[in-house]
JSON list of C-alpha atoms in Angstrom, two decimals:
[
{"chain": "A", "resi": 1, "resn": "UNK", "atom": "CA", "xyz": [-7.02, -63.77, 60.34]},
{"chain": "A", "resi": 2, "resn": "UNK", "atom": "CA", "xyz": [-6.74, -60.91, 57.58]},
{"chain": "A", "resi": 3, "resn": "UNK", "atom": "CA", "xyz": [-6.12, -57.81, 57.99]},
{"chain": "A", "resi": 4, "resn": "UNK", "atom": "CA", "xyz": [-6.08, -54.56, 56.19]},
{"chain": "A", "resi": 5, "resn": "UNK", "atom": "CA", "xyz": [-3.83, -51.09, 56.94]},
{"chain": "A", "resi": 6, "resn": "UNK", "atom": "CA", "xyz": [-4.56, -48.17, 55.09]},
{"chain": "A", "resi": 7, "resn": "UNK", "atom": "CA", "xyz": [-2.59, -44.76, 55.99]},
{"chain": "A", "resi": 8, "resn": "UNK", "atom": "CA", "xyz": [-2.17, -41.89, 56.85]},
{"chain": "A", "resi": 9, "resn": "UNK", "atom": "CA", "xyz": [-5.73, -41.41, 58.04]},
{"chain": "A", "resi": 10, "resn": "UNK", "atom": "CA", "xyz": [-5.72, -37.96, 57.29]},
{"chain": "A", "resi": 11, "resn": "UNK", "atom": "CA", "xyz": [-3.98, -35.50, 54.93]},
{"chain": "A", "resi": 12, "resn": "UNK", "atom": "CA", "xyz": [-4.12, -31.98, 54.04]},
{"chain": "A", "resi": 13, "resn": "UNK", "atom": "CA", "xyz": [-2.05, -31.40, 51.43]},
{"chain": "A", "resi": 14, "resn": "UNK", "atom": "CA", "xyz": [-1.37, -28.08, 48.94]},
{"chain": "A", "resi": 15, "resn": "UNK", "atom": "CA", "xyz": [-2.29, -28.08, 45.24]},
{"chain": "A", "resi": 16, "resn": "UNK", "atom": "CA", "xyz": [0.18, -29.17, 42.71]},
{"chain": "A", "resi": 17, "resn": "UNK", "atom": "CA", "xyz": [2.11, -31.40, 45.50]},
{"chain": "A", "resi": 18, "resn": "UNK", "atom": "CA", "xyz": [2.66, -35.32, 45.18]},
{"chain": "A", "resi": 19, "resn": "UNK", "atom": "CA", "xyz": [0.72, -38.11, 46.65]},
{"chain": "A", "resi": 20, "resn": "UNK", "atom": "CA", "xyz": [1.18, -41.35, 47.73]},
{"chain": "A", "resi": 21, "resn": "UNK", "atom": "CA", "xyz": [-0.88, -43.56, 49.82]},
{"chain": "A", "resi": 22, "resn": "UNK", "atom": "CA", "xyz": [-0.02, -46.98, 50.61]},
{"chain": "A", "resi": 23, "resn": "UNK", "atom": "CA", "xyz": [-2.31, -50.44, 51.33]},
{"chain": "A", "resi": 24, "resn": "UNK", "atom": "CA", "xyz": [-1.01, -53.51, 52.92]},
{"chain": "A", "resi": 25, "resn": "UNK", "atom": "CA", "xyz": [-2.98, -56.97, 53.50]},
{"chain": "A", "resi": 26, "resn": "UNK", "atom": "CA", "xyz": [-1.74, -59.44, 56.22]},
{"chain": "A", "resi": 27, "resn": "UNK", "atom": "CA", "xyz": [-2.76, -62.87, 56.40]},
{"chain": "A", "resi": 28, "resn": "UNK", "atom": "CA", "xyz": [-3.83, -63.77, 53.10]},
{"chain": "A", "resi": 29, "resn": "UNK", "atom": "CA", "xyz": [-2.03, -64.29, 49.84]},
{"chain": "A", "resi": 30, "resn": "UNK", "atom": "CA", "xyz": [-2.31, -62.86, 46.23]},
{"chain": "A", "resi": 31, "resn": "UNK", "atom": "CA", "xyz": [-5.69, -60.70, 47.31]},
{"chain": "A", "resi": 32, "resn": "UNK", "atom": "CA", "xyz": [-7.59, -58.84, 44.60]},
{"chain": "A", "resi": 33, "resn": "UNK", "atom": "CA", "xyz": [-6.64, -55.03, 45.92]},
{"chain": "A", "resi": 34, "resn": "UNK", "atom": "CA", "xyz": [-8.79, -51.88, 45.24]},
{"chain": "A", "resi": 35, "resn": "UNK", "atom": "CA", "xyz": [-8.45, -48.38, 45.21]},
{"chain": "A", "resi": 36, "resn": "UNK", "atom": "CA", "xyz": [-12.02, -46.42, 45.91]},
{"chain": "A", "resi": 37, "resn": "UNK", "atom": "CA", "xyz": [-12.86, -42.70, 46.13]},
{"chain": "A", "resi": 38, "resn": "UNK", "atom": "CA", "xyz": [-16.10, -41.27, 48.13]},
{"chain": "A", "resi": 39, "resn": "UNK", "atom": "CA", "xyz": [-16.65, -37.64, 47.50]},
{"chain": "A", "resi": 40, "resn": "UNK", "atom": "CA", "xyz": [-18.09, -36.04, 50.09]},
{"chain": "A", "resi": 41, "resn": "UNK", "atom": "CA", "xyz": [-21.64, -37.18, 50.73]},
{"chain": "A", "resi": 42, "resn": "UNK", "atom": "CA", "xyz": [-21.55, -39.37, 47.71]},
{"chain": "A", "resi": 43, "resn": "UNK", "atom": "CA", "xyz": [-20.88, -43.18, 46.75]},
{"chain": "A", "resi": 44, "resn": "UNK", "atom": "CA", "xyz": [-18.07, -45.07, 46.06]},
{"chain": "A", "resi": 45, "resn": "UNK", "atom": "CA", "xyz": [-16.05, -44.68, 42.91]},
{"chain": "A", "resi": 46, "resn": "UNK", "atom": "CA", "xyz": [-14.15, -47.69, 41.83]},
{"chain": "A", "resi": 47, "resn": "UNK", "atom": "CA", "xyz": [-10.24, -46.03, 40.78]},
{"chain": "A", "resi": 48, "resn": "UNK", "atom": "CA", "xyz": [-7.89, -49.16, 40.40]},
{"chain": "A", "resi": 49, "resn": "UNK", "atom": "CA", "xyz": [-7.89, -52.77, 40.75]},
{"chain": "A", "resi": 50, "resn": "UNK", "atom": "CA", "xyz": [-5.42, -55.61, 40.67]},
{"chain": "A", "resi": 51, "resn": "UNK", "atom": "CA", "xyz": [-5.22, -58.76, 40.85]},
{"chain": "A", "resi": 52, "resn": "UNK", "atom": "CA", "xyz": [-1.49, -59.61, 40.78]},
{"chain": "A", "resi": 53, "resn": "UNK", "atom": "CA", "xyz": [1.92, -57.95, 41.43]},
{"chain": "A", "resi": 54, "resn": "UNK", "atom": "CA", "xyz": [2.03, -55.44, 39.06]},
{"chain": "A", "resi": 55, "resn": "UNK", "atom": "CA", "xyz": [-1.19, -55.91, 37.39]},
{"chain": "A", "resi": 56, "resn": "UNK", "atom": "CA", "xyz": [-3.31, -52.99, 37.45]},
{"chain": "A", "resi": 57, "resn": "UNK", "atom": "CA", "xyz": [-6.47, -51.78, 35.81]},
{"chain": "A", "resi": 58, "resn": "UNK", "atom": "CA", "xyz": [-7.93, -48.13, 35.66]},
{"chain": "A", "resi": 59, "resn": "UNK", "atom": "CA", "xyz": [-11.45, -48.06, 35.85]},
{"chain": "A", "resi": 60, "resn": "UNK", "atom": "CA", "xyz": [-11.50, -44.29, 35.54]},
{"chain": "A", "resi": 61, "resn": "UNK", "atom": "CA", "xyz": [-9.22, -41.72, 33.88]},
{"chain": "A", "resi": 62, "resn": "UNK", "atom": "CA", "xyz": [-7.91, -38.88, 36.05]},
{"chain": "A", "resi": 63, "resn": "UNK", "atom": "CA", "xyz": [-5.14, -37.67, 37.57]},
{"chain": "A", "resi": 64, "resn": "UNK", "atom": "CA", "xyz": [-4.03, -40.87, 40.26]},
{"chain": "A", "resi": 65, "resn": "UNK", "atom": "CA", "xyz": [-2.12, -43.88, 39.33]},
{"chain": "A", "resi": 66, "resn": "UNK", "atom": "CA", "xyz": [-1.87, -47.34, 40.89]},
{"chain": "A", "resi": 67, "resn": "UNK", "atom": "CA", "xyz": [0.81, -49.40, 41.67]},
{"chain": "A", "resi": 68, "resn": "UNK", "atom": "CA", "xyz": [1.21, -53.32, 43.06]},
{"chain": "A", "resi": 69, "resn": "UNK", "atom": "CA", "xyz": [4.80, -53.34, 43.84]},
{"chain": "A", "resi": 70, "resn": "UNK", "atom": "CA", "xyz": [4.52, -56.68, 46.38]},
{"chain": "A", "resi": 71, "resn": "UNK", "atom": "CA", "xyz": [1.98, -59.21, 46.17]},
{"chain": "A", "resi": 72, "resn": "UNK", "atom": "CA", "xyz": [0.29, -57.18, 49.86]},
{"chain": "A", "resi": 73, "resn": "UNK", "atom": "CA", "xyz": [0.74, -53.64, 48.44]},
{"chain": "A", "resi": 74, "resn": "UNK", "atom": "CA", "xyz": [-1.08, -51.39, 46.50]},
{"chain": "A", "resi": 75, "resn": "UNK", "atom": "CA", "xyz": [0.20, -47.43, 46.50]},
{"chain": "A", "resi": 76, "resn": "UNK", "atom": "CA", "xyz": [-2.41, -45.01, 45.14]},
{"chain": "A", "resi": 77, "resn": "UNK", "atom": "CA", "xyz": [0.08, -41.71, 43.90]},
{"chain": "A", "resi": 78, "resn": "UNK", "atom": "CA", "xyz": [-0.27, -38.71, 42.07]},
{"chain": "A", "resi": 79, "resn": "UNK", "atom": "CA", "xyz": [2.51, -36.28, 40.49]},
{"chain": "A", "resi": 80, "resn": "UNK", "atom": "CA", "xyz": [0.56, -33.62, 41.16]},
{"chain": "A", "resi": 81, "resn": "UNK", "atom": "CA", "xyz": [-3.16, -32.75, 42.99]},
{"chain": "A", "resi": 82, "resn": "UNK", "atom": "CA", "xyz": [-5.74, -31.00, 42.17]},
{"chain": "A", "resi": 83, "resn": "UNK", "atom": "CA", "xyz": [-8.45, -29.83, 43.86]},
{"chain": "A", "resi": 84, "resn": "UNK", "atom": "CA", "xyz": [-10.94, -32.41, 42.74]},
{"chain": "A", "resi": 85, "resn": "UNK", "atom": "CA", "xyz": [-8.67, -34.79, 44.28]},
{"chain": "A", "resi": 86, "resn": "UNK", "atom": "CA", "xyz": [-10.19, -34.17, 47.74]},
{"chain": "A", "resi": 87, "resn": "UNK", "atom": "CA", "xyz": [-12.10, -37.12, 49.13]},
{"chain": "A", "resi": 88, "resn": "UNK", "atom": "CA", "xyz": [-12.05, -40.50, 51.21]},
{"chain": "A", "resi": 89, "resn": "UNK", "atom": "CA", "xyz": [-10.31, -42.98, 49.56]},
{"chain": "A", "resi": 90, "resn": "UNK", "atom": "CA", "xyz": [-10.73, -46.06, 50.48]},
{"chain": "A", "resi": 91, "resn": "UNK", "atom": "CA", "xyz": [-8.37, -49.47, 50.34]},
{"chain": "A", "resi": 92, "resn": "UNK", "atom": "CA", "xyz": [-10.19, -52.56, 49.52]},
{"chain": "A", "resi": 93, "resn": "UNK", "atom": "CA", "xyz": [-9.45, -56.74, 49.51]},
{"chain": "A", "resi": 94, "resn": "UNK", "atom": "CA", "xyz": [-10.85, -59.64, 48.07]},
{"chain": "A", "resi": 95, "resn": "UNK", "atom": "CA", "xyz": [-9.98, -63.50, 47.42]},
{"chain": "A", "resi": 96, "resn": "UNK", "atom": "CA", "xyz": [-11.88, -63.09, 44.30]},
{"chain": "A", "resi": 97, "resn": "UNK", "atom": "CA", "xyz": [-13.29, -60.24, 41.94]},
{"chain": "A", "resi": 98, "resn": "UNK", "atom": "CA", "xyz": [-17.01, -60.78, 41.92]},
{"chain": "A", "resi": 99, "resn": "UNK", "atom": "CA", "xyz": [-16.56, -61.58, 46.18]},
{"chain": "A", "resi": 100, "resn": "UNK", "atom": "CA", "xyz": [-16.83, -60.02, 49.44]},
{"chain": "A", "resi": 101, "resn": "UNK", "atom": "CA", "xyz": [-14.59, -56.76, 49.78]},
{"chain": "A", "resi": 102, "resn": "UNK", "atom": "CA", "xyz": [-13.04, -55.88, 53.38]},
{"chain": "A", "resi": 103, "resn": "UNK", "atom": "CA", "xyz": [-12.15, -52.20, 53.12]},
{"chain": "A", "resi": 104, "resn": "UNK", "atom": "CA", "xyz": [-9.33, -50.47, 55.03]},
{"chain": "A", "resi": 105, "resn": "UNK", "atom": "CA", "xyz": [-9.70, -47.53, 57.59]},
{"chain": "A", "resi": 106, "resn": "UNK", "atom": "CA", "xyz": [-9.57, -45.10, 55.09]},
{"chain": "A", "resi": 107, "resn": "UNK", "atom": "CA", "xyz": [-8.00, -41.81, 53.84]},
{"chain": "A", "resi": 108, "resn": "UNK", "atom": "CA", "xyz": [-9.10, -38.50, 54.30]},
{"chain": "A", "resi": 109, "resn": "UNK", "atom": "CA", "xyz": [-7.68, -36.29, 51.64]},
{"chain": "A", "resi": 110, "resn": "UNK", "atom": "CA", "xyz": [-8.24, -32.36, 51.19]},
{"chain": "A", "resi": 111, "resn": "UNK", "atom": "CA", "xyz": [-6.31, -30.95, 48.75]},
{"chain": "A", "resi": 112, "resn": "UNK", "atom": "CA", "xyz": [-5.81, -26.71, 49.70]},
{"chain": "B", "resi": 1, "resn": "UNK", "atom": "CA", "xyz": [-22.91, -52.52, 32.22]},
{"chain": "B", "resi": 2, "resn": "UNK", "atom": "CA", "xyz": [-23.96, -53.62, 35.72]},
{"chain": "B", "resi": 3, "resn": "UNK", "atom": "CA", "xyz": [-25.97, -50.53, 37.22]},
{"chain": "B", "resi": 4, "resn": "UNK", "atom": "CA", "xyz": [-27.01, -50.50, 40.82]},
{"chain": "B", "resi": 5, "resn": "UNK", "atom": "CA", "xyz": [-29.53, -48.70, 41.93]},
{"chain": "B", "resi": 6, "resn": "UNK", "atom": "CA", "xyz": [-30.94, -48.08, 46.06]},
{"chain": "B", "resi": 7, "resn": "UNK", "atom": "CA", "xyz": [-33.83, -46.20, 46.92]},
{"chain": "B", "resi": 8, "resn": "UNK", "atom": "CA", "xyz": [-33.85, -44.54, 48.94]},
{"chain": "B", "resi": 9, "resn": "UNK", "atom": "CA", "xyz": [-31.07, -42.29, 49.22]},
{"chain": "B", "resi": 10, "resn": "UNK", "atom": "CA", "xyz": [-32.09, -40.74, 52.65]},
{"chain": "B", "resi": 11, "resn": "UNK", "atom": "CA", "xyz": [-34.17, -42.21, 55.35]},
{"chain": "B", "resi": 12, "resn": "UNK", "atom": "CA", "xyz": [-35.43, -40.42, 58.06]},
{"chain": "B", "resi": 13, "resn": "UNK", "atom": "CA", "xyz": [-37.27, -42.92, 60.73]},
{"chain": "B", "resi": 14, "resn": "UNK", "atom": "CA", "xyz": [-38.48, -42.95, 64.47]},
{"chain": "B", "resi": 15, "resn": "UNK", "atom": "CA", "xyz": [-37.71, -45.52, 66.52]},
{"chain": "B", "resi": 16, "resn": "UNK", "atom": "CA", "xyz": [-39.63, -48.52, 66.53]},
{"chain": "B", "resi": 17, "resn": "UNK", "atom": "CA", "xyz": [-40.68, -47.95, 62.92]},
{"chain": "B", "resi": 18, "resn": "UNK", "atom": "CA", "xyz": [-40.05, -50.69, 60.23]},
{"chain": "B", "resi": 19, "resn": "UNK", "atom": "CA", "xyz": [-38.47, -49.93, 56.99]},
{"chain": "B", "resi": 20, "resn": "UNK", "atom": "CA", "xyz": [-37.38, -51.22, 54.05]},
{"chain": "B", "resi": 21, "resn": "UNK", "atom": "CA", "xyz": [-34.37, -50.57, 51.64]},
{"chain": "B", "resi": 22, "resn": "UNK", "atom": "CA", "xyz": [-34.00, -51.74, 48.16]},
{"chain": "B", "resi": 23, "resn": "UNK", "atom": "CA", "xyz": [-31.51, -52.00, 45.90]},
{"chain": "B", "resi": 24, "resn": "UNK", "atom": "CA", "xyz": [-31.82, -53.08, 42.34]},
{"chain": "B", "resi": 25, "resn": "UNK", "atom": "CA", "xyz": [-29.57, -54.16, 39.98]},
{"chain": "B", "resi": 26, "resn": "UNK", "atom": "CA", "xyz": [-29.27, -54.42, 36.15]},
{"chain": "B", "resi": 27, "resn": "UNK", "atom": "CA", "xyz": [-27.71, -57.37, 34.72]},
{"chain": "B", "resi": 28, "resn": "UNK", "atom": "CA", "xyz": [-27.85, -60.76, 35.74]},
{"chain": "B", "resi": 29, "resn": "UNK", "atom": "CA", "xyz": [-25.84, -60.95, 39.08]},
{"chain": "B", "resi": 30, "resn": "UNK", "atom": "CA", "xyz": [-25.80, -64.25, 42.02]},
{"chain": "B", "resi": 31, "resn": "UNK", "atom": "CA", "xyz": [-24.37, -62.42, 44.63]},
{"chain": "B", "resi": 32, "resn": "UNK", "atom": "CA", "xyz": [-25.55, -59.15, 46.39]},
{"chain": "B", "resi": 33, "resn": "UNK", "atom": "CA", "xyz": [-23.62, -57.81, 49.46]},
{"chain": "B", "resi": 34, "resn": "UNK", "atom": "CA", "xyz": [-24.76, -55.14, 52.33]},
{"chain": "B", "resi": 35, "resn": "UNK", "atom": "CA", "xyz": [-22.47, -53.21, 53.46]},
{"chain": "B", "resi": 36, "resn": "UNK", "atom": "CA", "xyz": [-22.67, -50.42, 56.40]},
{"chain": "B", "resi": 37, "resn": "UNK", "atom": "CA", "xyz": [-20.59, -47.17, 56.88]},
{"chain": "B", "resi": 38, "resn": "UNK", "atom": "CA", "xyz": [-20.70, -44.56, 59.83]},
{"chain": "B", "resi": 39, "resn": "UNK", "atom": "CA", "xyz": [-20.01, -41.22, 59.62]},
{"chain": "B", "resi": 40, "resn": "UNK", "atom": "CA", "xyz": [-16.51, -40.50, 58.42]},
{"chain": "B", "resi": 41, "resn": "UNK", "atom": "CA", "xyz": [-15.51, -44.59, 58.90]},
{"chain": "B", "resi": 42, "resn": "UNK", "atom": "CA", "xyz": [-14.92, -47.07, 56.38]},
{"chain": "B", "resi": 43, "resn": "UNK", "atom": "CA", "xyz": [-17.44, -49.52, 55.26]},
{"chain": "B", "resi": 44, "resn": "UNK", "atom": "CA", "xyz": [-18.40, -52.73, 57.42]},
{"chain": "B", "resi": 45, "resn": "UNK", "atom": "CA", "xyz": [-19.63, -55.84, 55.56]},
{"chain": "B", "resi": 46, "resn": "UNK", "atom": "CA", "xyz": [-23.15, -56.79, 57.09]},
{"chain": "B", "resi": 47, "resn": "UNK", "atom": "CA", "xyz": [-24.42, -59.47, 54.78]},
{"chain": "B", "resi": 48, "resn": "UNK", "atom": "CA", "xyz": [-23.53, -61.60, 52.37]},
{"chain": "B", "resi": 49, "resn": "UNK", "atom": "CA", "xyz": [-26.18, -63.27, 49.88]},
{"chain": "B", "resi": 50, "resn": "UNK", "atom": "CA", "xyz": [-25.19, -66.11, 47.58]},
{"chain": "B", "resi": 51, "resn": "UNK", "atom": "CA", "xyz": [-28.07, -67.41, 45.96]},
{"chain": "B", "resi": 52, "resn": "UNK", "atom": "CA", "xyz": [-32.02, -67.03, 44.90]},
{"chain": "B", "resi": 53, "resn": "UNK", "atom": "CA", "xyz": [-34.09, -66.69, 47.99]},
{"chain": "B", "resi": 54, "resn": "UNK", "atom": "CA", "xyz": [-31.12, -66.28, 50.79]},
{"chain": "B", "resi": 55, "resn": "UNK", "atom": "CA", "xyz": [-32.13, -64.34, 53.56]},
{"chain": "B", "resi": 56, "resn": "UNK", "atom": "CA", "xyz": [-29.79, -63.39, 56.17]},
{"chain": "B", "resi": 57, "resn": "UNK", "atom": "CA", "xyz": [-30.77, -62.00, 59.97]},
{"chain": "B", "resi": 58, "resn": "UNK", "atom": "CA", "xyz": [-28.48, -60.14, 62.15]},
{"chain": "B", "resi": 59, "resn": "UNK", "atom": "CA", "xyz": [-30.40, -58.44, 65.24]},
{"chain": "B", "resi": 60, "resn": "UNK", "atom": "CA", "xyz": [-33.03, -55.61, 63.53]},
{"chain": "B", "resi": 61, "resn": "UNK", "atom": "CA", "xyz": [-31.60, -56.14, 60.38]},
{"chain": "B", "resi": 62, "resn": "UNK", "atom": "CA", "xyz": [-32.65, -58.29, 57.28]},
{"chain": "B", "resi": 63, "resn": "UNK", "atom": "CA", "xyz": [-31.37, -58.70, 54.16]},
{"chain": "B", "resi": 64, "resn": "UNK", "atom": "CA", "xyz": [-32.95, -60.93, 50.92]},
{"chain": "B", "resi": 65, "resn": "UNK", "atom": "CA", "xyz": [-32.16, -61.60, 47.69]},
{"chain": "B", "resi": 66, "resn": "UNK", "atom": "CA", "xyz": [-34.30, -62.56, 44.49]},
{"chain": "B", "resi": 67, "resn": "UNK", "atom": "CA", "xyz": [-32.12, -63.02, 41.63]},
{"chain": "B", "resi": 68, "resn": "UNK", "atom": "CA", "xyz": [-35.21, -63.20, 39.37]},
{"chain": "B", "resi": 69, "resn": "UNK", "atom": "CA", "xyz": [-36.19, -59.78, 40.09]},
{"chain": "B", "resi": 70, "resn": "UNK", "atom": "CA", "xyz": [-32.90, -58.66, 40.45]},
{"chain": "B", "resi": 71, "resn": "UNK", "atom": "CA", "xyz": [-33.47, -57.17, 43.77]},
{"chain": "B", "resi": 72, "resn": "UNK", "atom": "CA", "xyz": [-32.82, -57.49, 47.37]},
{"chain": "B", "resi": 73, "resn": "UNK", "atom": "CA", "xyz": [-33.95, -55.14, 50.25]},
{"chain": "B", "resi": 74, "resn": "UNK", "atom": "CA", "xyz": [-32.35, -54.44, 53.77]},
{"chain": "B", "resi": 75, "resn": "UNK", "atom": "CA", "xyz": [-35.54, -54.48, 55.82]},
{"chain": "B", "resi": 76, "resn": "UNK", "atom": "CA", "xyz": [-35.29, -52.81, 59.96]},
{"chain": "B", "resi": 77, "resn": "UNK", "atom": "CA", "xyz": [-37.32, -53.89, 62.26]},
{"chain": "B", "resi": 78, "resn": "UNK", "atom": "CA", "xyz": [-37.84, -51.94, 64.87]},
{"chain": "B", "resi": 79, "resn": "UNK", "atom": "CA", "xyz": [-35.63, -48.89, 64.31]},
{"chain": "B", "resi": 80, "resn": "UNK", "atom": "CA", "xyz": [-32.80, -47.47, 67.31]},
{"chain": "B", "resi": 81, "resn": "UNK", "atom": "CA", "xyz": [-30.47, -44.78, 66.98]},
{"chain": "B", "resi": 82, "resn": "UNK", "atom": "CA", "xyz": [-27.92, -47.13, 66.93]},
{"chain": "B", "resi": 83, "resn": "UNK", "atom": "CA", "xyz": [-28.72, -48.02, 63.25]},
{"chain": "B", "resi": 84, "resn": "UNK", "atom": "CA", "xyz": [-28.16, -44.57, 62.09]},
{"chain": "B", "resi": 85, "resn": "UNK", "atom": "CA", "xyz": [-25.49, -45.00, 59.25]},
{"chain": "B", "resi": 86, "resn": "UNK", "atom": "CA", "xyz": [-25.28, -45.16, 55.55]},
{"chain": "B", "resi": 87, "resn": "UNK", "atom": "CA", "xyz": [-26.27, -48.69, 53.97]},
{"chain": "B", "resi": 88, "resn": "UNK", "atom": "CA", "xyz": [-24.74, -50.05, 50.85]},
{"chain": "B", "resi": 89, "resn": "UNK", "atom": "CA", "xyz": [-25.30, -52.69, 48.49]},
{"chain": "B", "resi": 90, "resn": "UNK", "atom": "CA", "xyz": [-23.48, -54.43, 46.01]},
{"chain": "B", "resi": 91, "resn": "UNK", "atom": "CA", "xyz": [-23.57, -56.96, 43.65]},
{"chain": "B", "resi": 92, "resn": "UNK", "atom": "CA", "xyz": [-21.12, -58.67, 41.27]},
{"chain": "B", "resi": 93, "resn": "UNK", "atom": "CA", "xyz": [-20.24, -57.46, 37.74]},
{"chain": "B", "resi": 94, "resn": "UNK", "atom": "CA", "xyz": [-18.28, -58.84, 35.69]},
{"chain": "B", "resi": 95, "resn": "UNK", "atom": "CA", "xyz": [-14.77, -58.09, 37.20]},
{"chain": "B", "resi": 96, "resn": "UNK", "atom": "CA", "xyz": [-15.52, -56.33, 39.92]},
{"chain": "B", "resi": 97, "resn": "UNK", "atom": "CA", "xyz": [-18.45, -54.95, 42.67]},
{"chain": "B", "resi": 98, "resn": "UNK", "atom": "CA", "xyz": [-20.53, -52.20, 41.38]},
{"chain": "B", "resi": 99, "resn": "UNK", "atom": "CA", "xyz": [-22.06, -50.42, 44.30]},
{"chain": "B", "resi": 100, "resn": "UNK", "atom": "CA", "xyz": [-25.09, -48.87, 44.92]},
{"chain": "B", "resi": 101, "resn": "UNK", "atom": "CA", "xyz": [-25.07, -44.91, 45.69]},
{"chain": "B", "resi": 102, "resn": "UNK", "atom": "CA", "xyz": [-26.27, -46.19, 49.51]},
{"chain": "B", "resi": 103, "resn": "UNK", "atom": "CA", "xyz": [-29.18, -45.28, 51.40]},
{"chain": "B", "resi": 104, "resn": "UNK", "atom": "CA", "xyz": [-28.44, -42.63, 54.59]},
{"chain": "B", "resi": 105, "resn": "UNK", "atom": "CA", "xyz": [-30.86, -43.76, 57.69]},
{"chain": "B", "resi": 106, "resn": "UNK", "atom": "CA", "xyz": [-31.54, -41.05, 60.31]},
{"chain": "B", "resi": 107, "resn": "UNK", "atom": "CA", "xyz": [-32.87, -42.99, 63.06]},
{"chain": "B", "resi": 108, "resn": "UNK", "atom": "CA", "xyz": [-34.50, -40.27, 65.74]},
{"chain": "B", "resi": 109, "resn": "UNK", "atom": "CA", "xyz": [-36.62, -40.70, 68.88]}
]
């Protein structure tokens, strides 16, 4: 069966410092892979997608960047947080775009 | 631009009350997922609905889809505490899901 692991689980981290959080998939191959952002109290925001190594597409401008280095990883990074950053991100998989998502455990990030 | 839209945002039932949620959606879509998230967890598919009419059980829960209307509601039957969470849909886009901004159920006695 598939699987998703999404870490750290939590991280406080300062403003101005790097990020980099990190998605693996077992059991399936070439998955559709999503990053997603929930502000506190709020929906989900849709931040990257791909759907091959090293394909990636920015649904929303900002400070992040995506990255699909092996087919079963995606790394969400930043040079440098800000503030805004803070929130629950959220890894995602699918076999195909318009199809069922299975999201990750999550990451809470507050930015200090 | 596929726009999703649940009402309503925040539900606050007793148990043993029915309810419904609905969640609309823009465009032209044939699929139309539930989704369910507990405080400070990740989201947990529910239900999956794949065509005009589907209607999918799972214990108090109930979830339809009319593709005509472009609608589907989550309806509870029966309301326990247990079902306190926030409820998401989302249906299919072009590329991608576009989700609704879910529906937070307080279920107290």
């Amino acid at each position: 069966s598939q699987t998703i692991h999404q870490w750290p689980a939590t991280l406080v981290q300062p403003v101005g410092s790097p990020l980099s959080l990190e998605c693996t998939v077992e059991g399936t191959s070439n998955p559709n892979l999503y990053w997603y952002r929930q502000a506190a109290g709020r929906g989900l925001q849709l931040l990257f997608y791909s759907v091959g190594i090293g394909q990636i597409s920015s649904e929303v401008p900002q400070n992040l960047s995506a990255s699909r280095p092996q087919d079963r990883q995606f790394i969400l990074s930043s040079k440098k947080l800000l503030l805004s950053d803070s929130g629950f991100y959220l890894c995602a998989w699918s076999l195909g775009l318009n199809t069922e998502a299975f999201f990750g455990q999550g990451t809470r990030l507050t930015v200090v | 631009e596929l726009k999703v839209e649940q009402n309503p945002l925040f539900l606050s039932m007793q148990e043993e009350k029915n309810y419904t949620i609905y969640c609309n959606y823009s465009t032209t879509s044939d699929r139309l997922y539930w989704y369910r998230q507990d405080p400070g967890k990740s989201l947990e598919s529910l239900f999956v609905l794949l065509s005009n009419g589907a209607v999918k059980q799972e214990g108090r829960l109930m979830a339809s889809l009319d593709t005509k209307a472009r609608l589907s509601t989550l309806h509870i039957t029966a309301a326990v505490h247990d079902l306190s969470a926030t409820y998401f849909c989302a249906a299919s886009g072009y590329s991608t899901l576009t989700f609704g901004k879910g529906t937070m159920l307080l279920v107290s006695p």
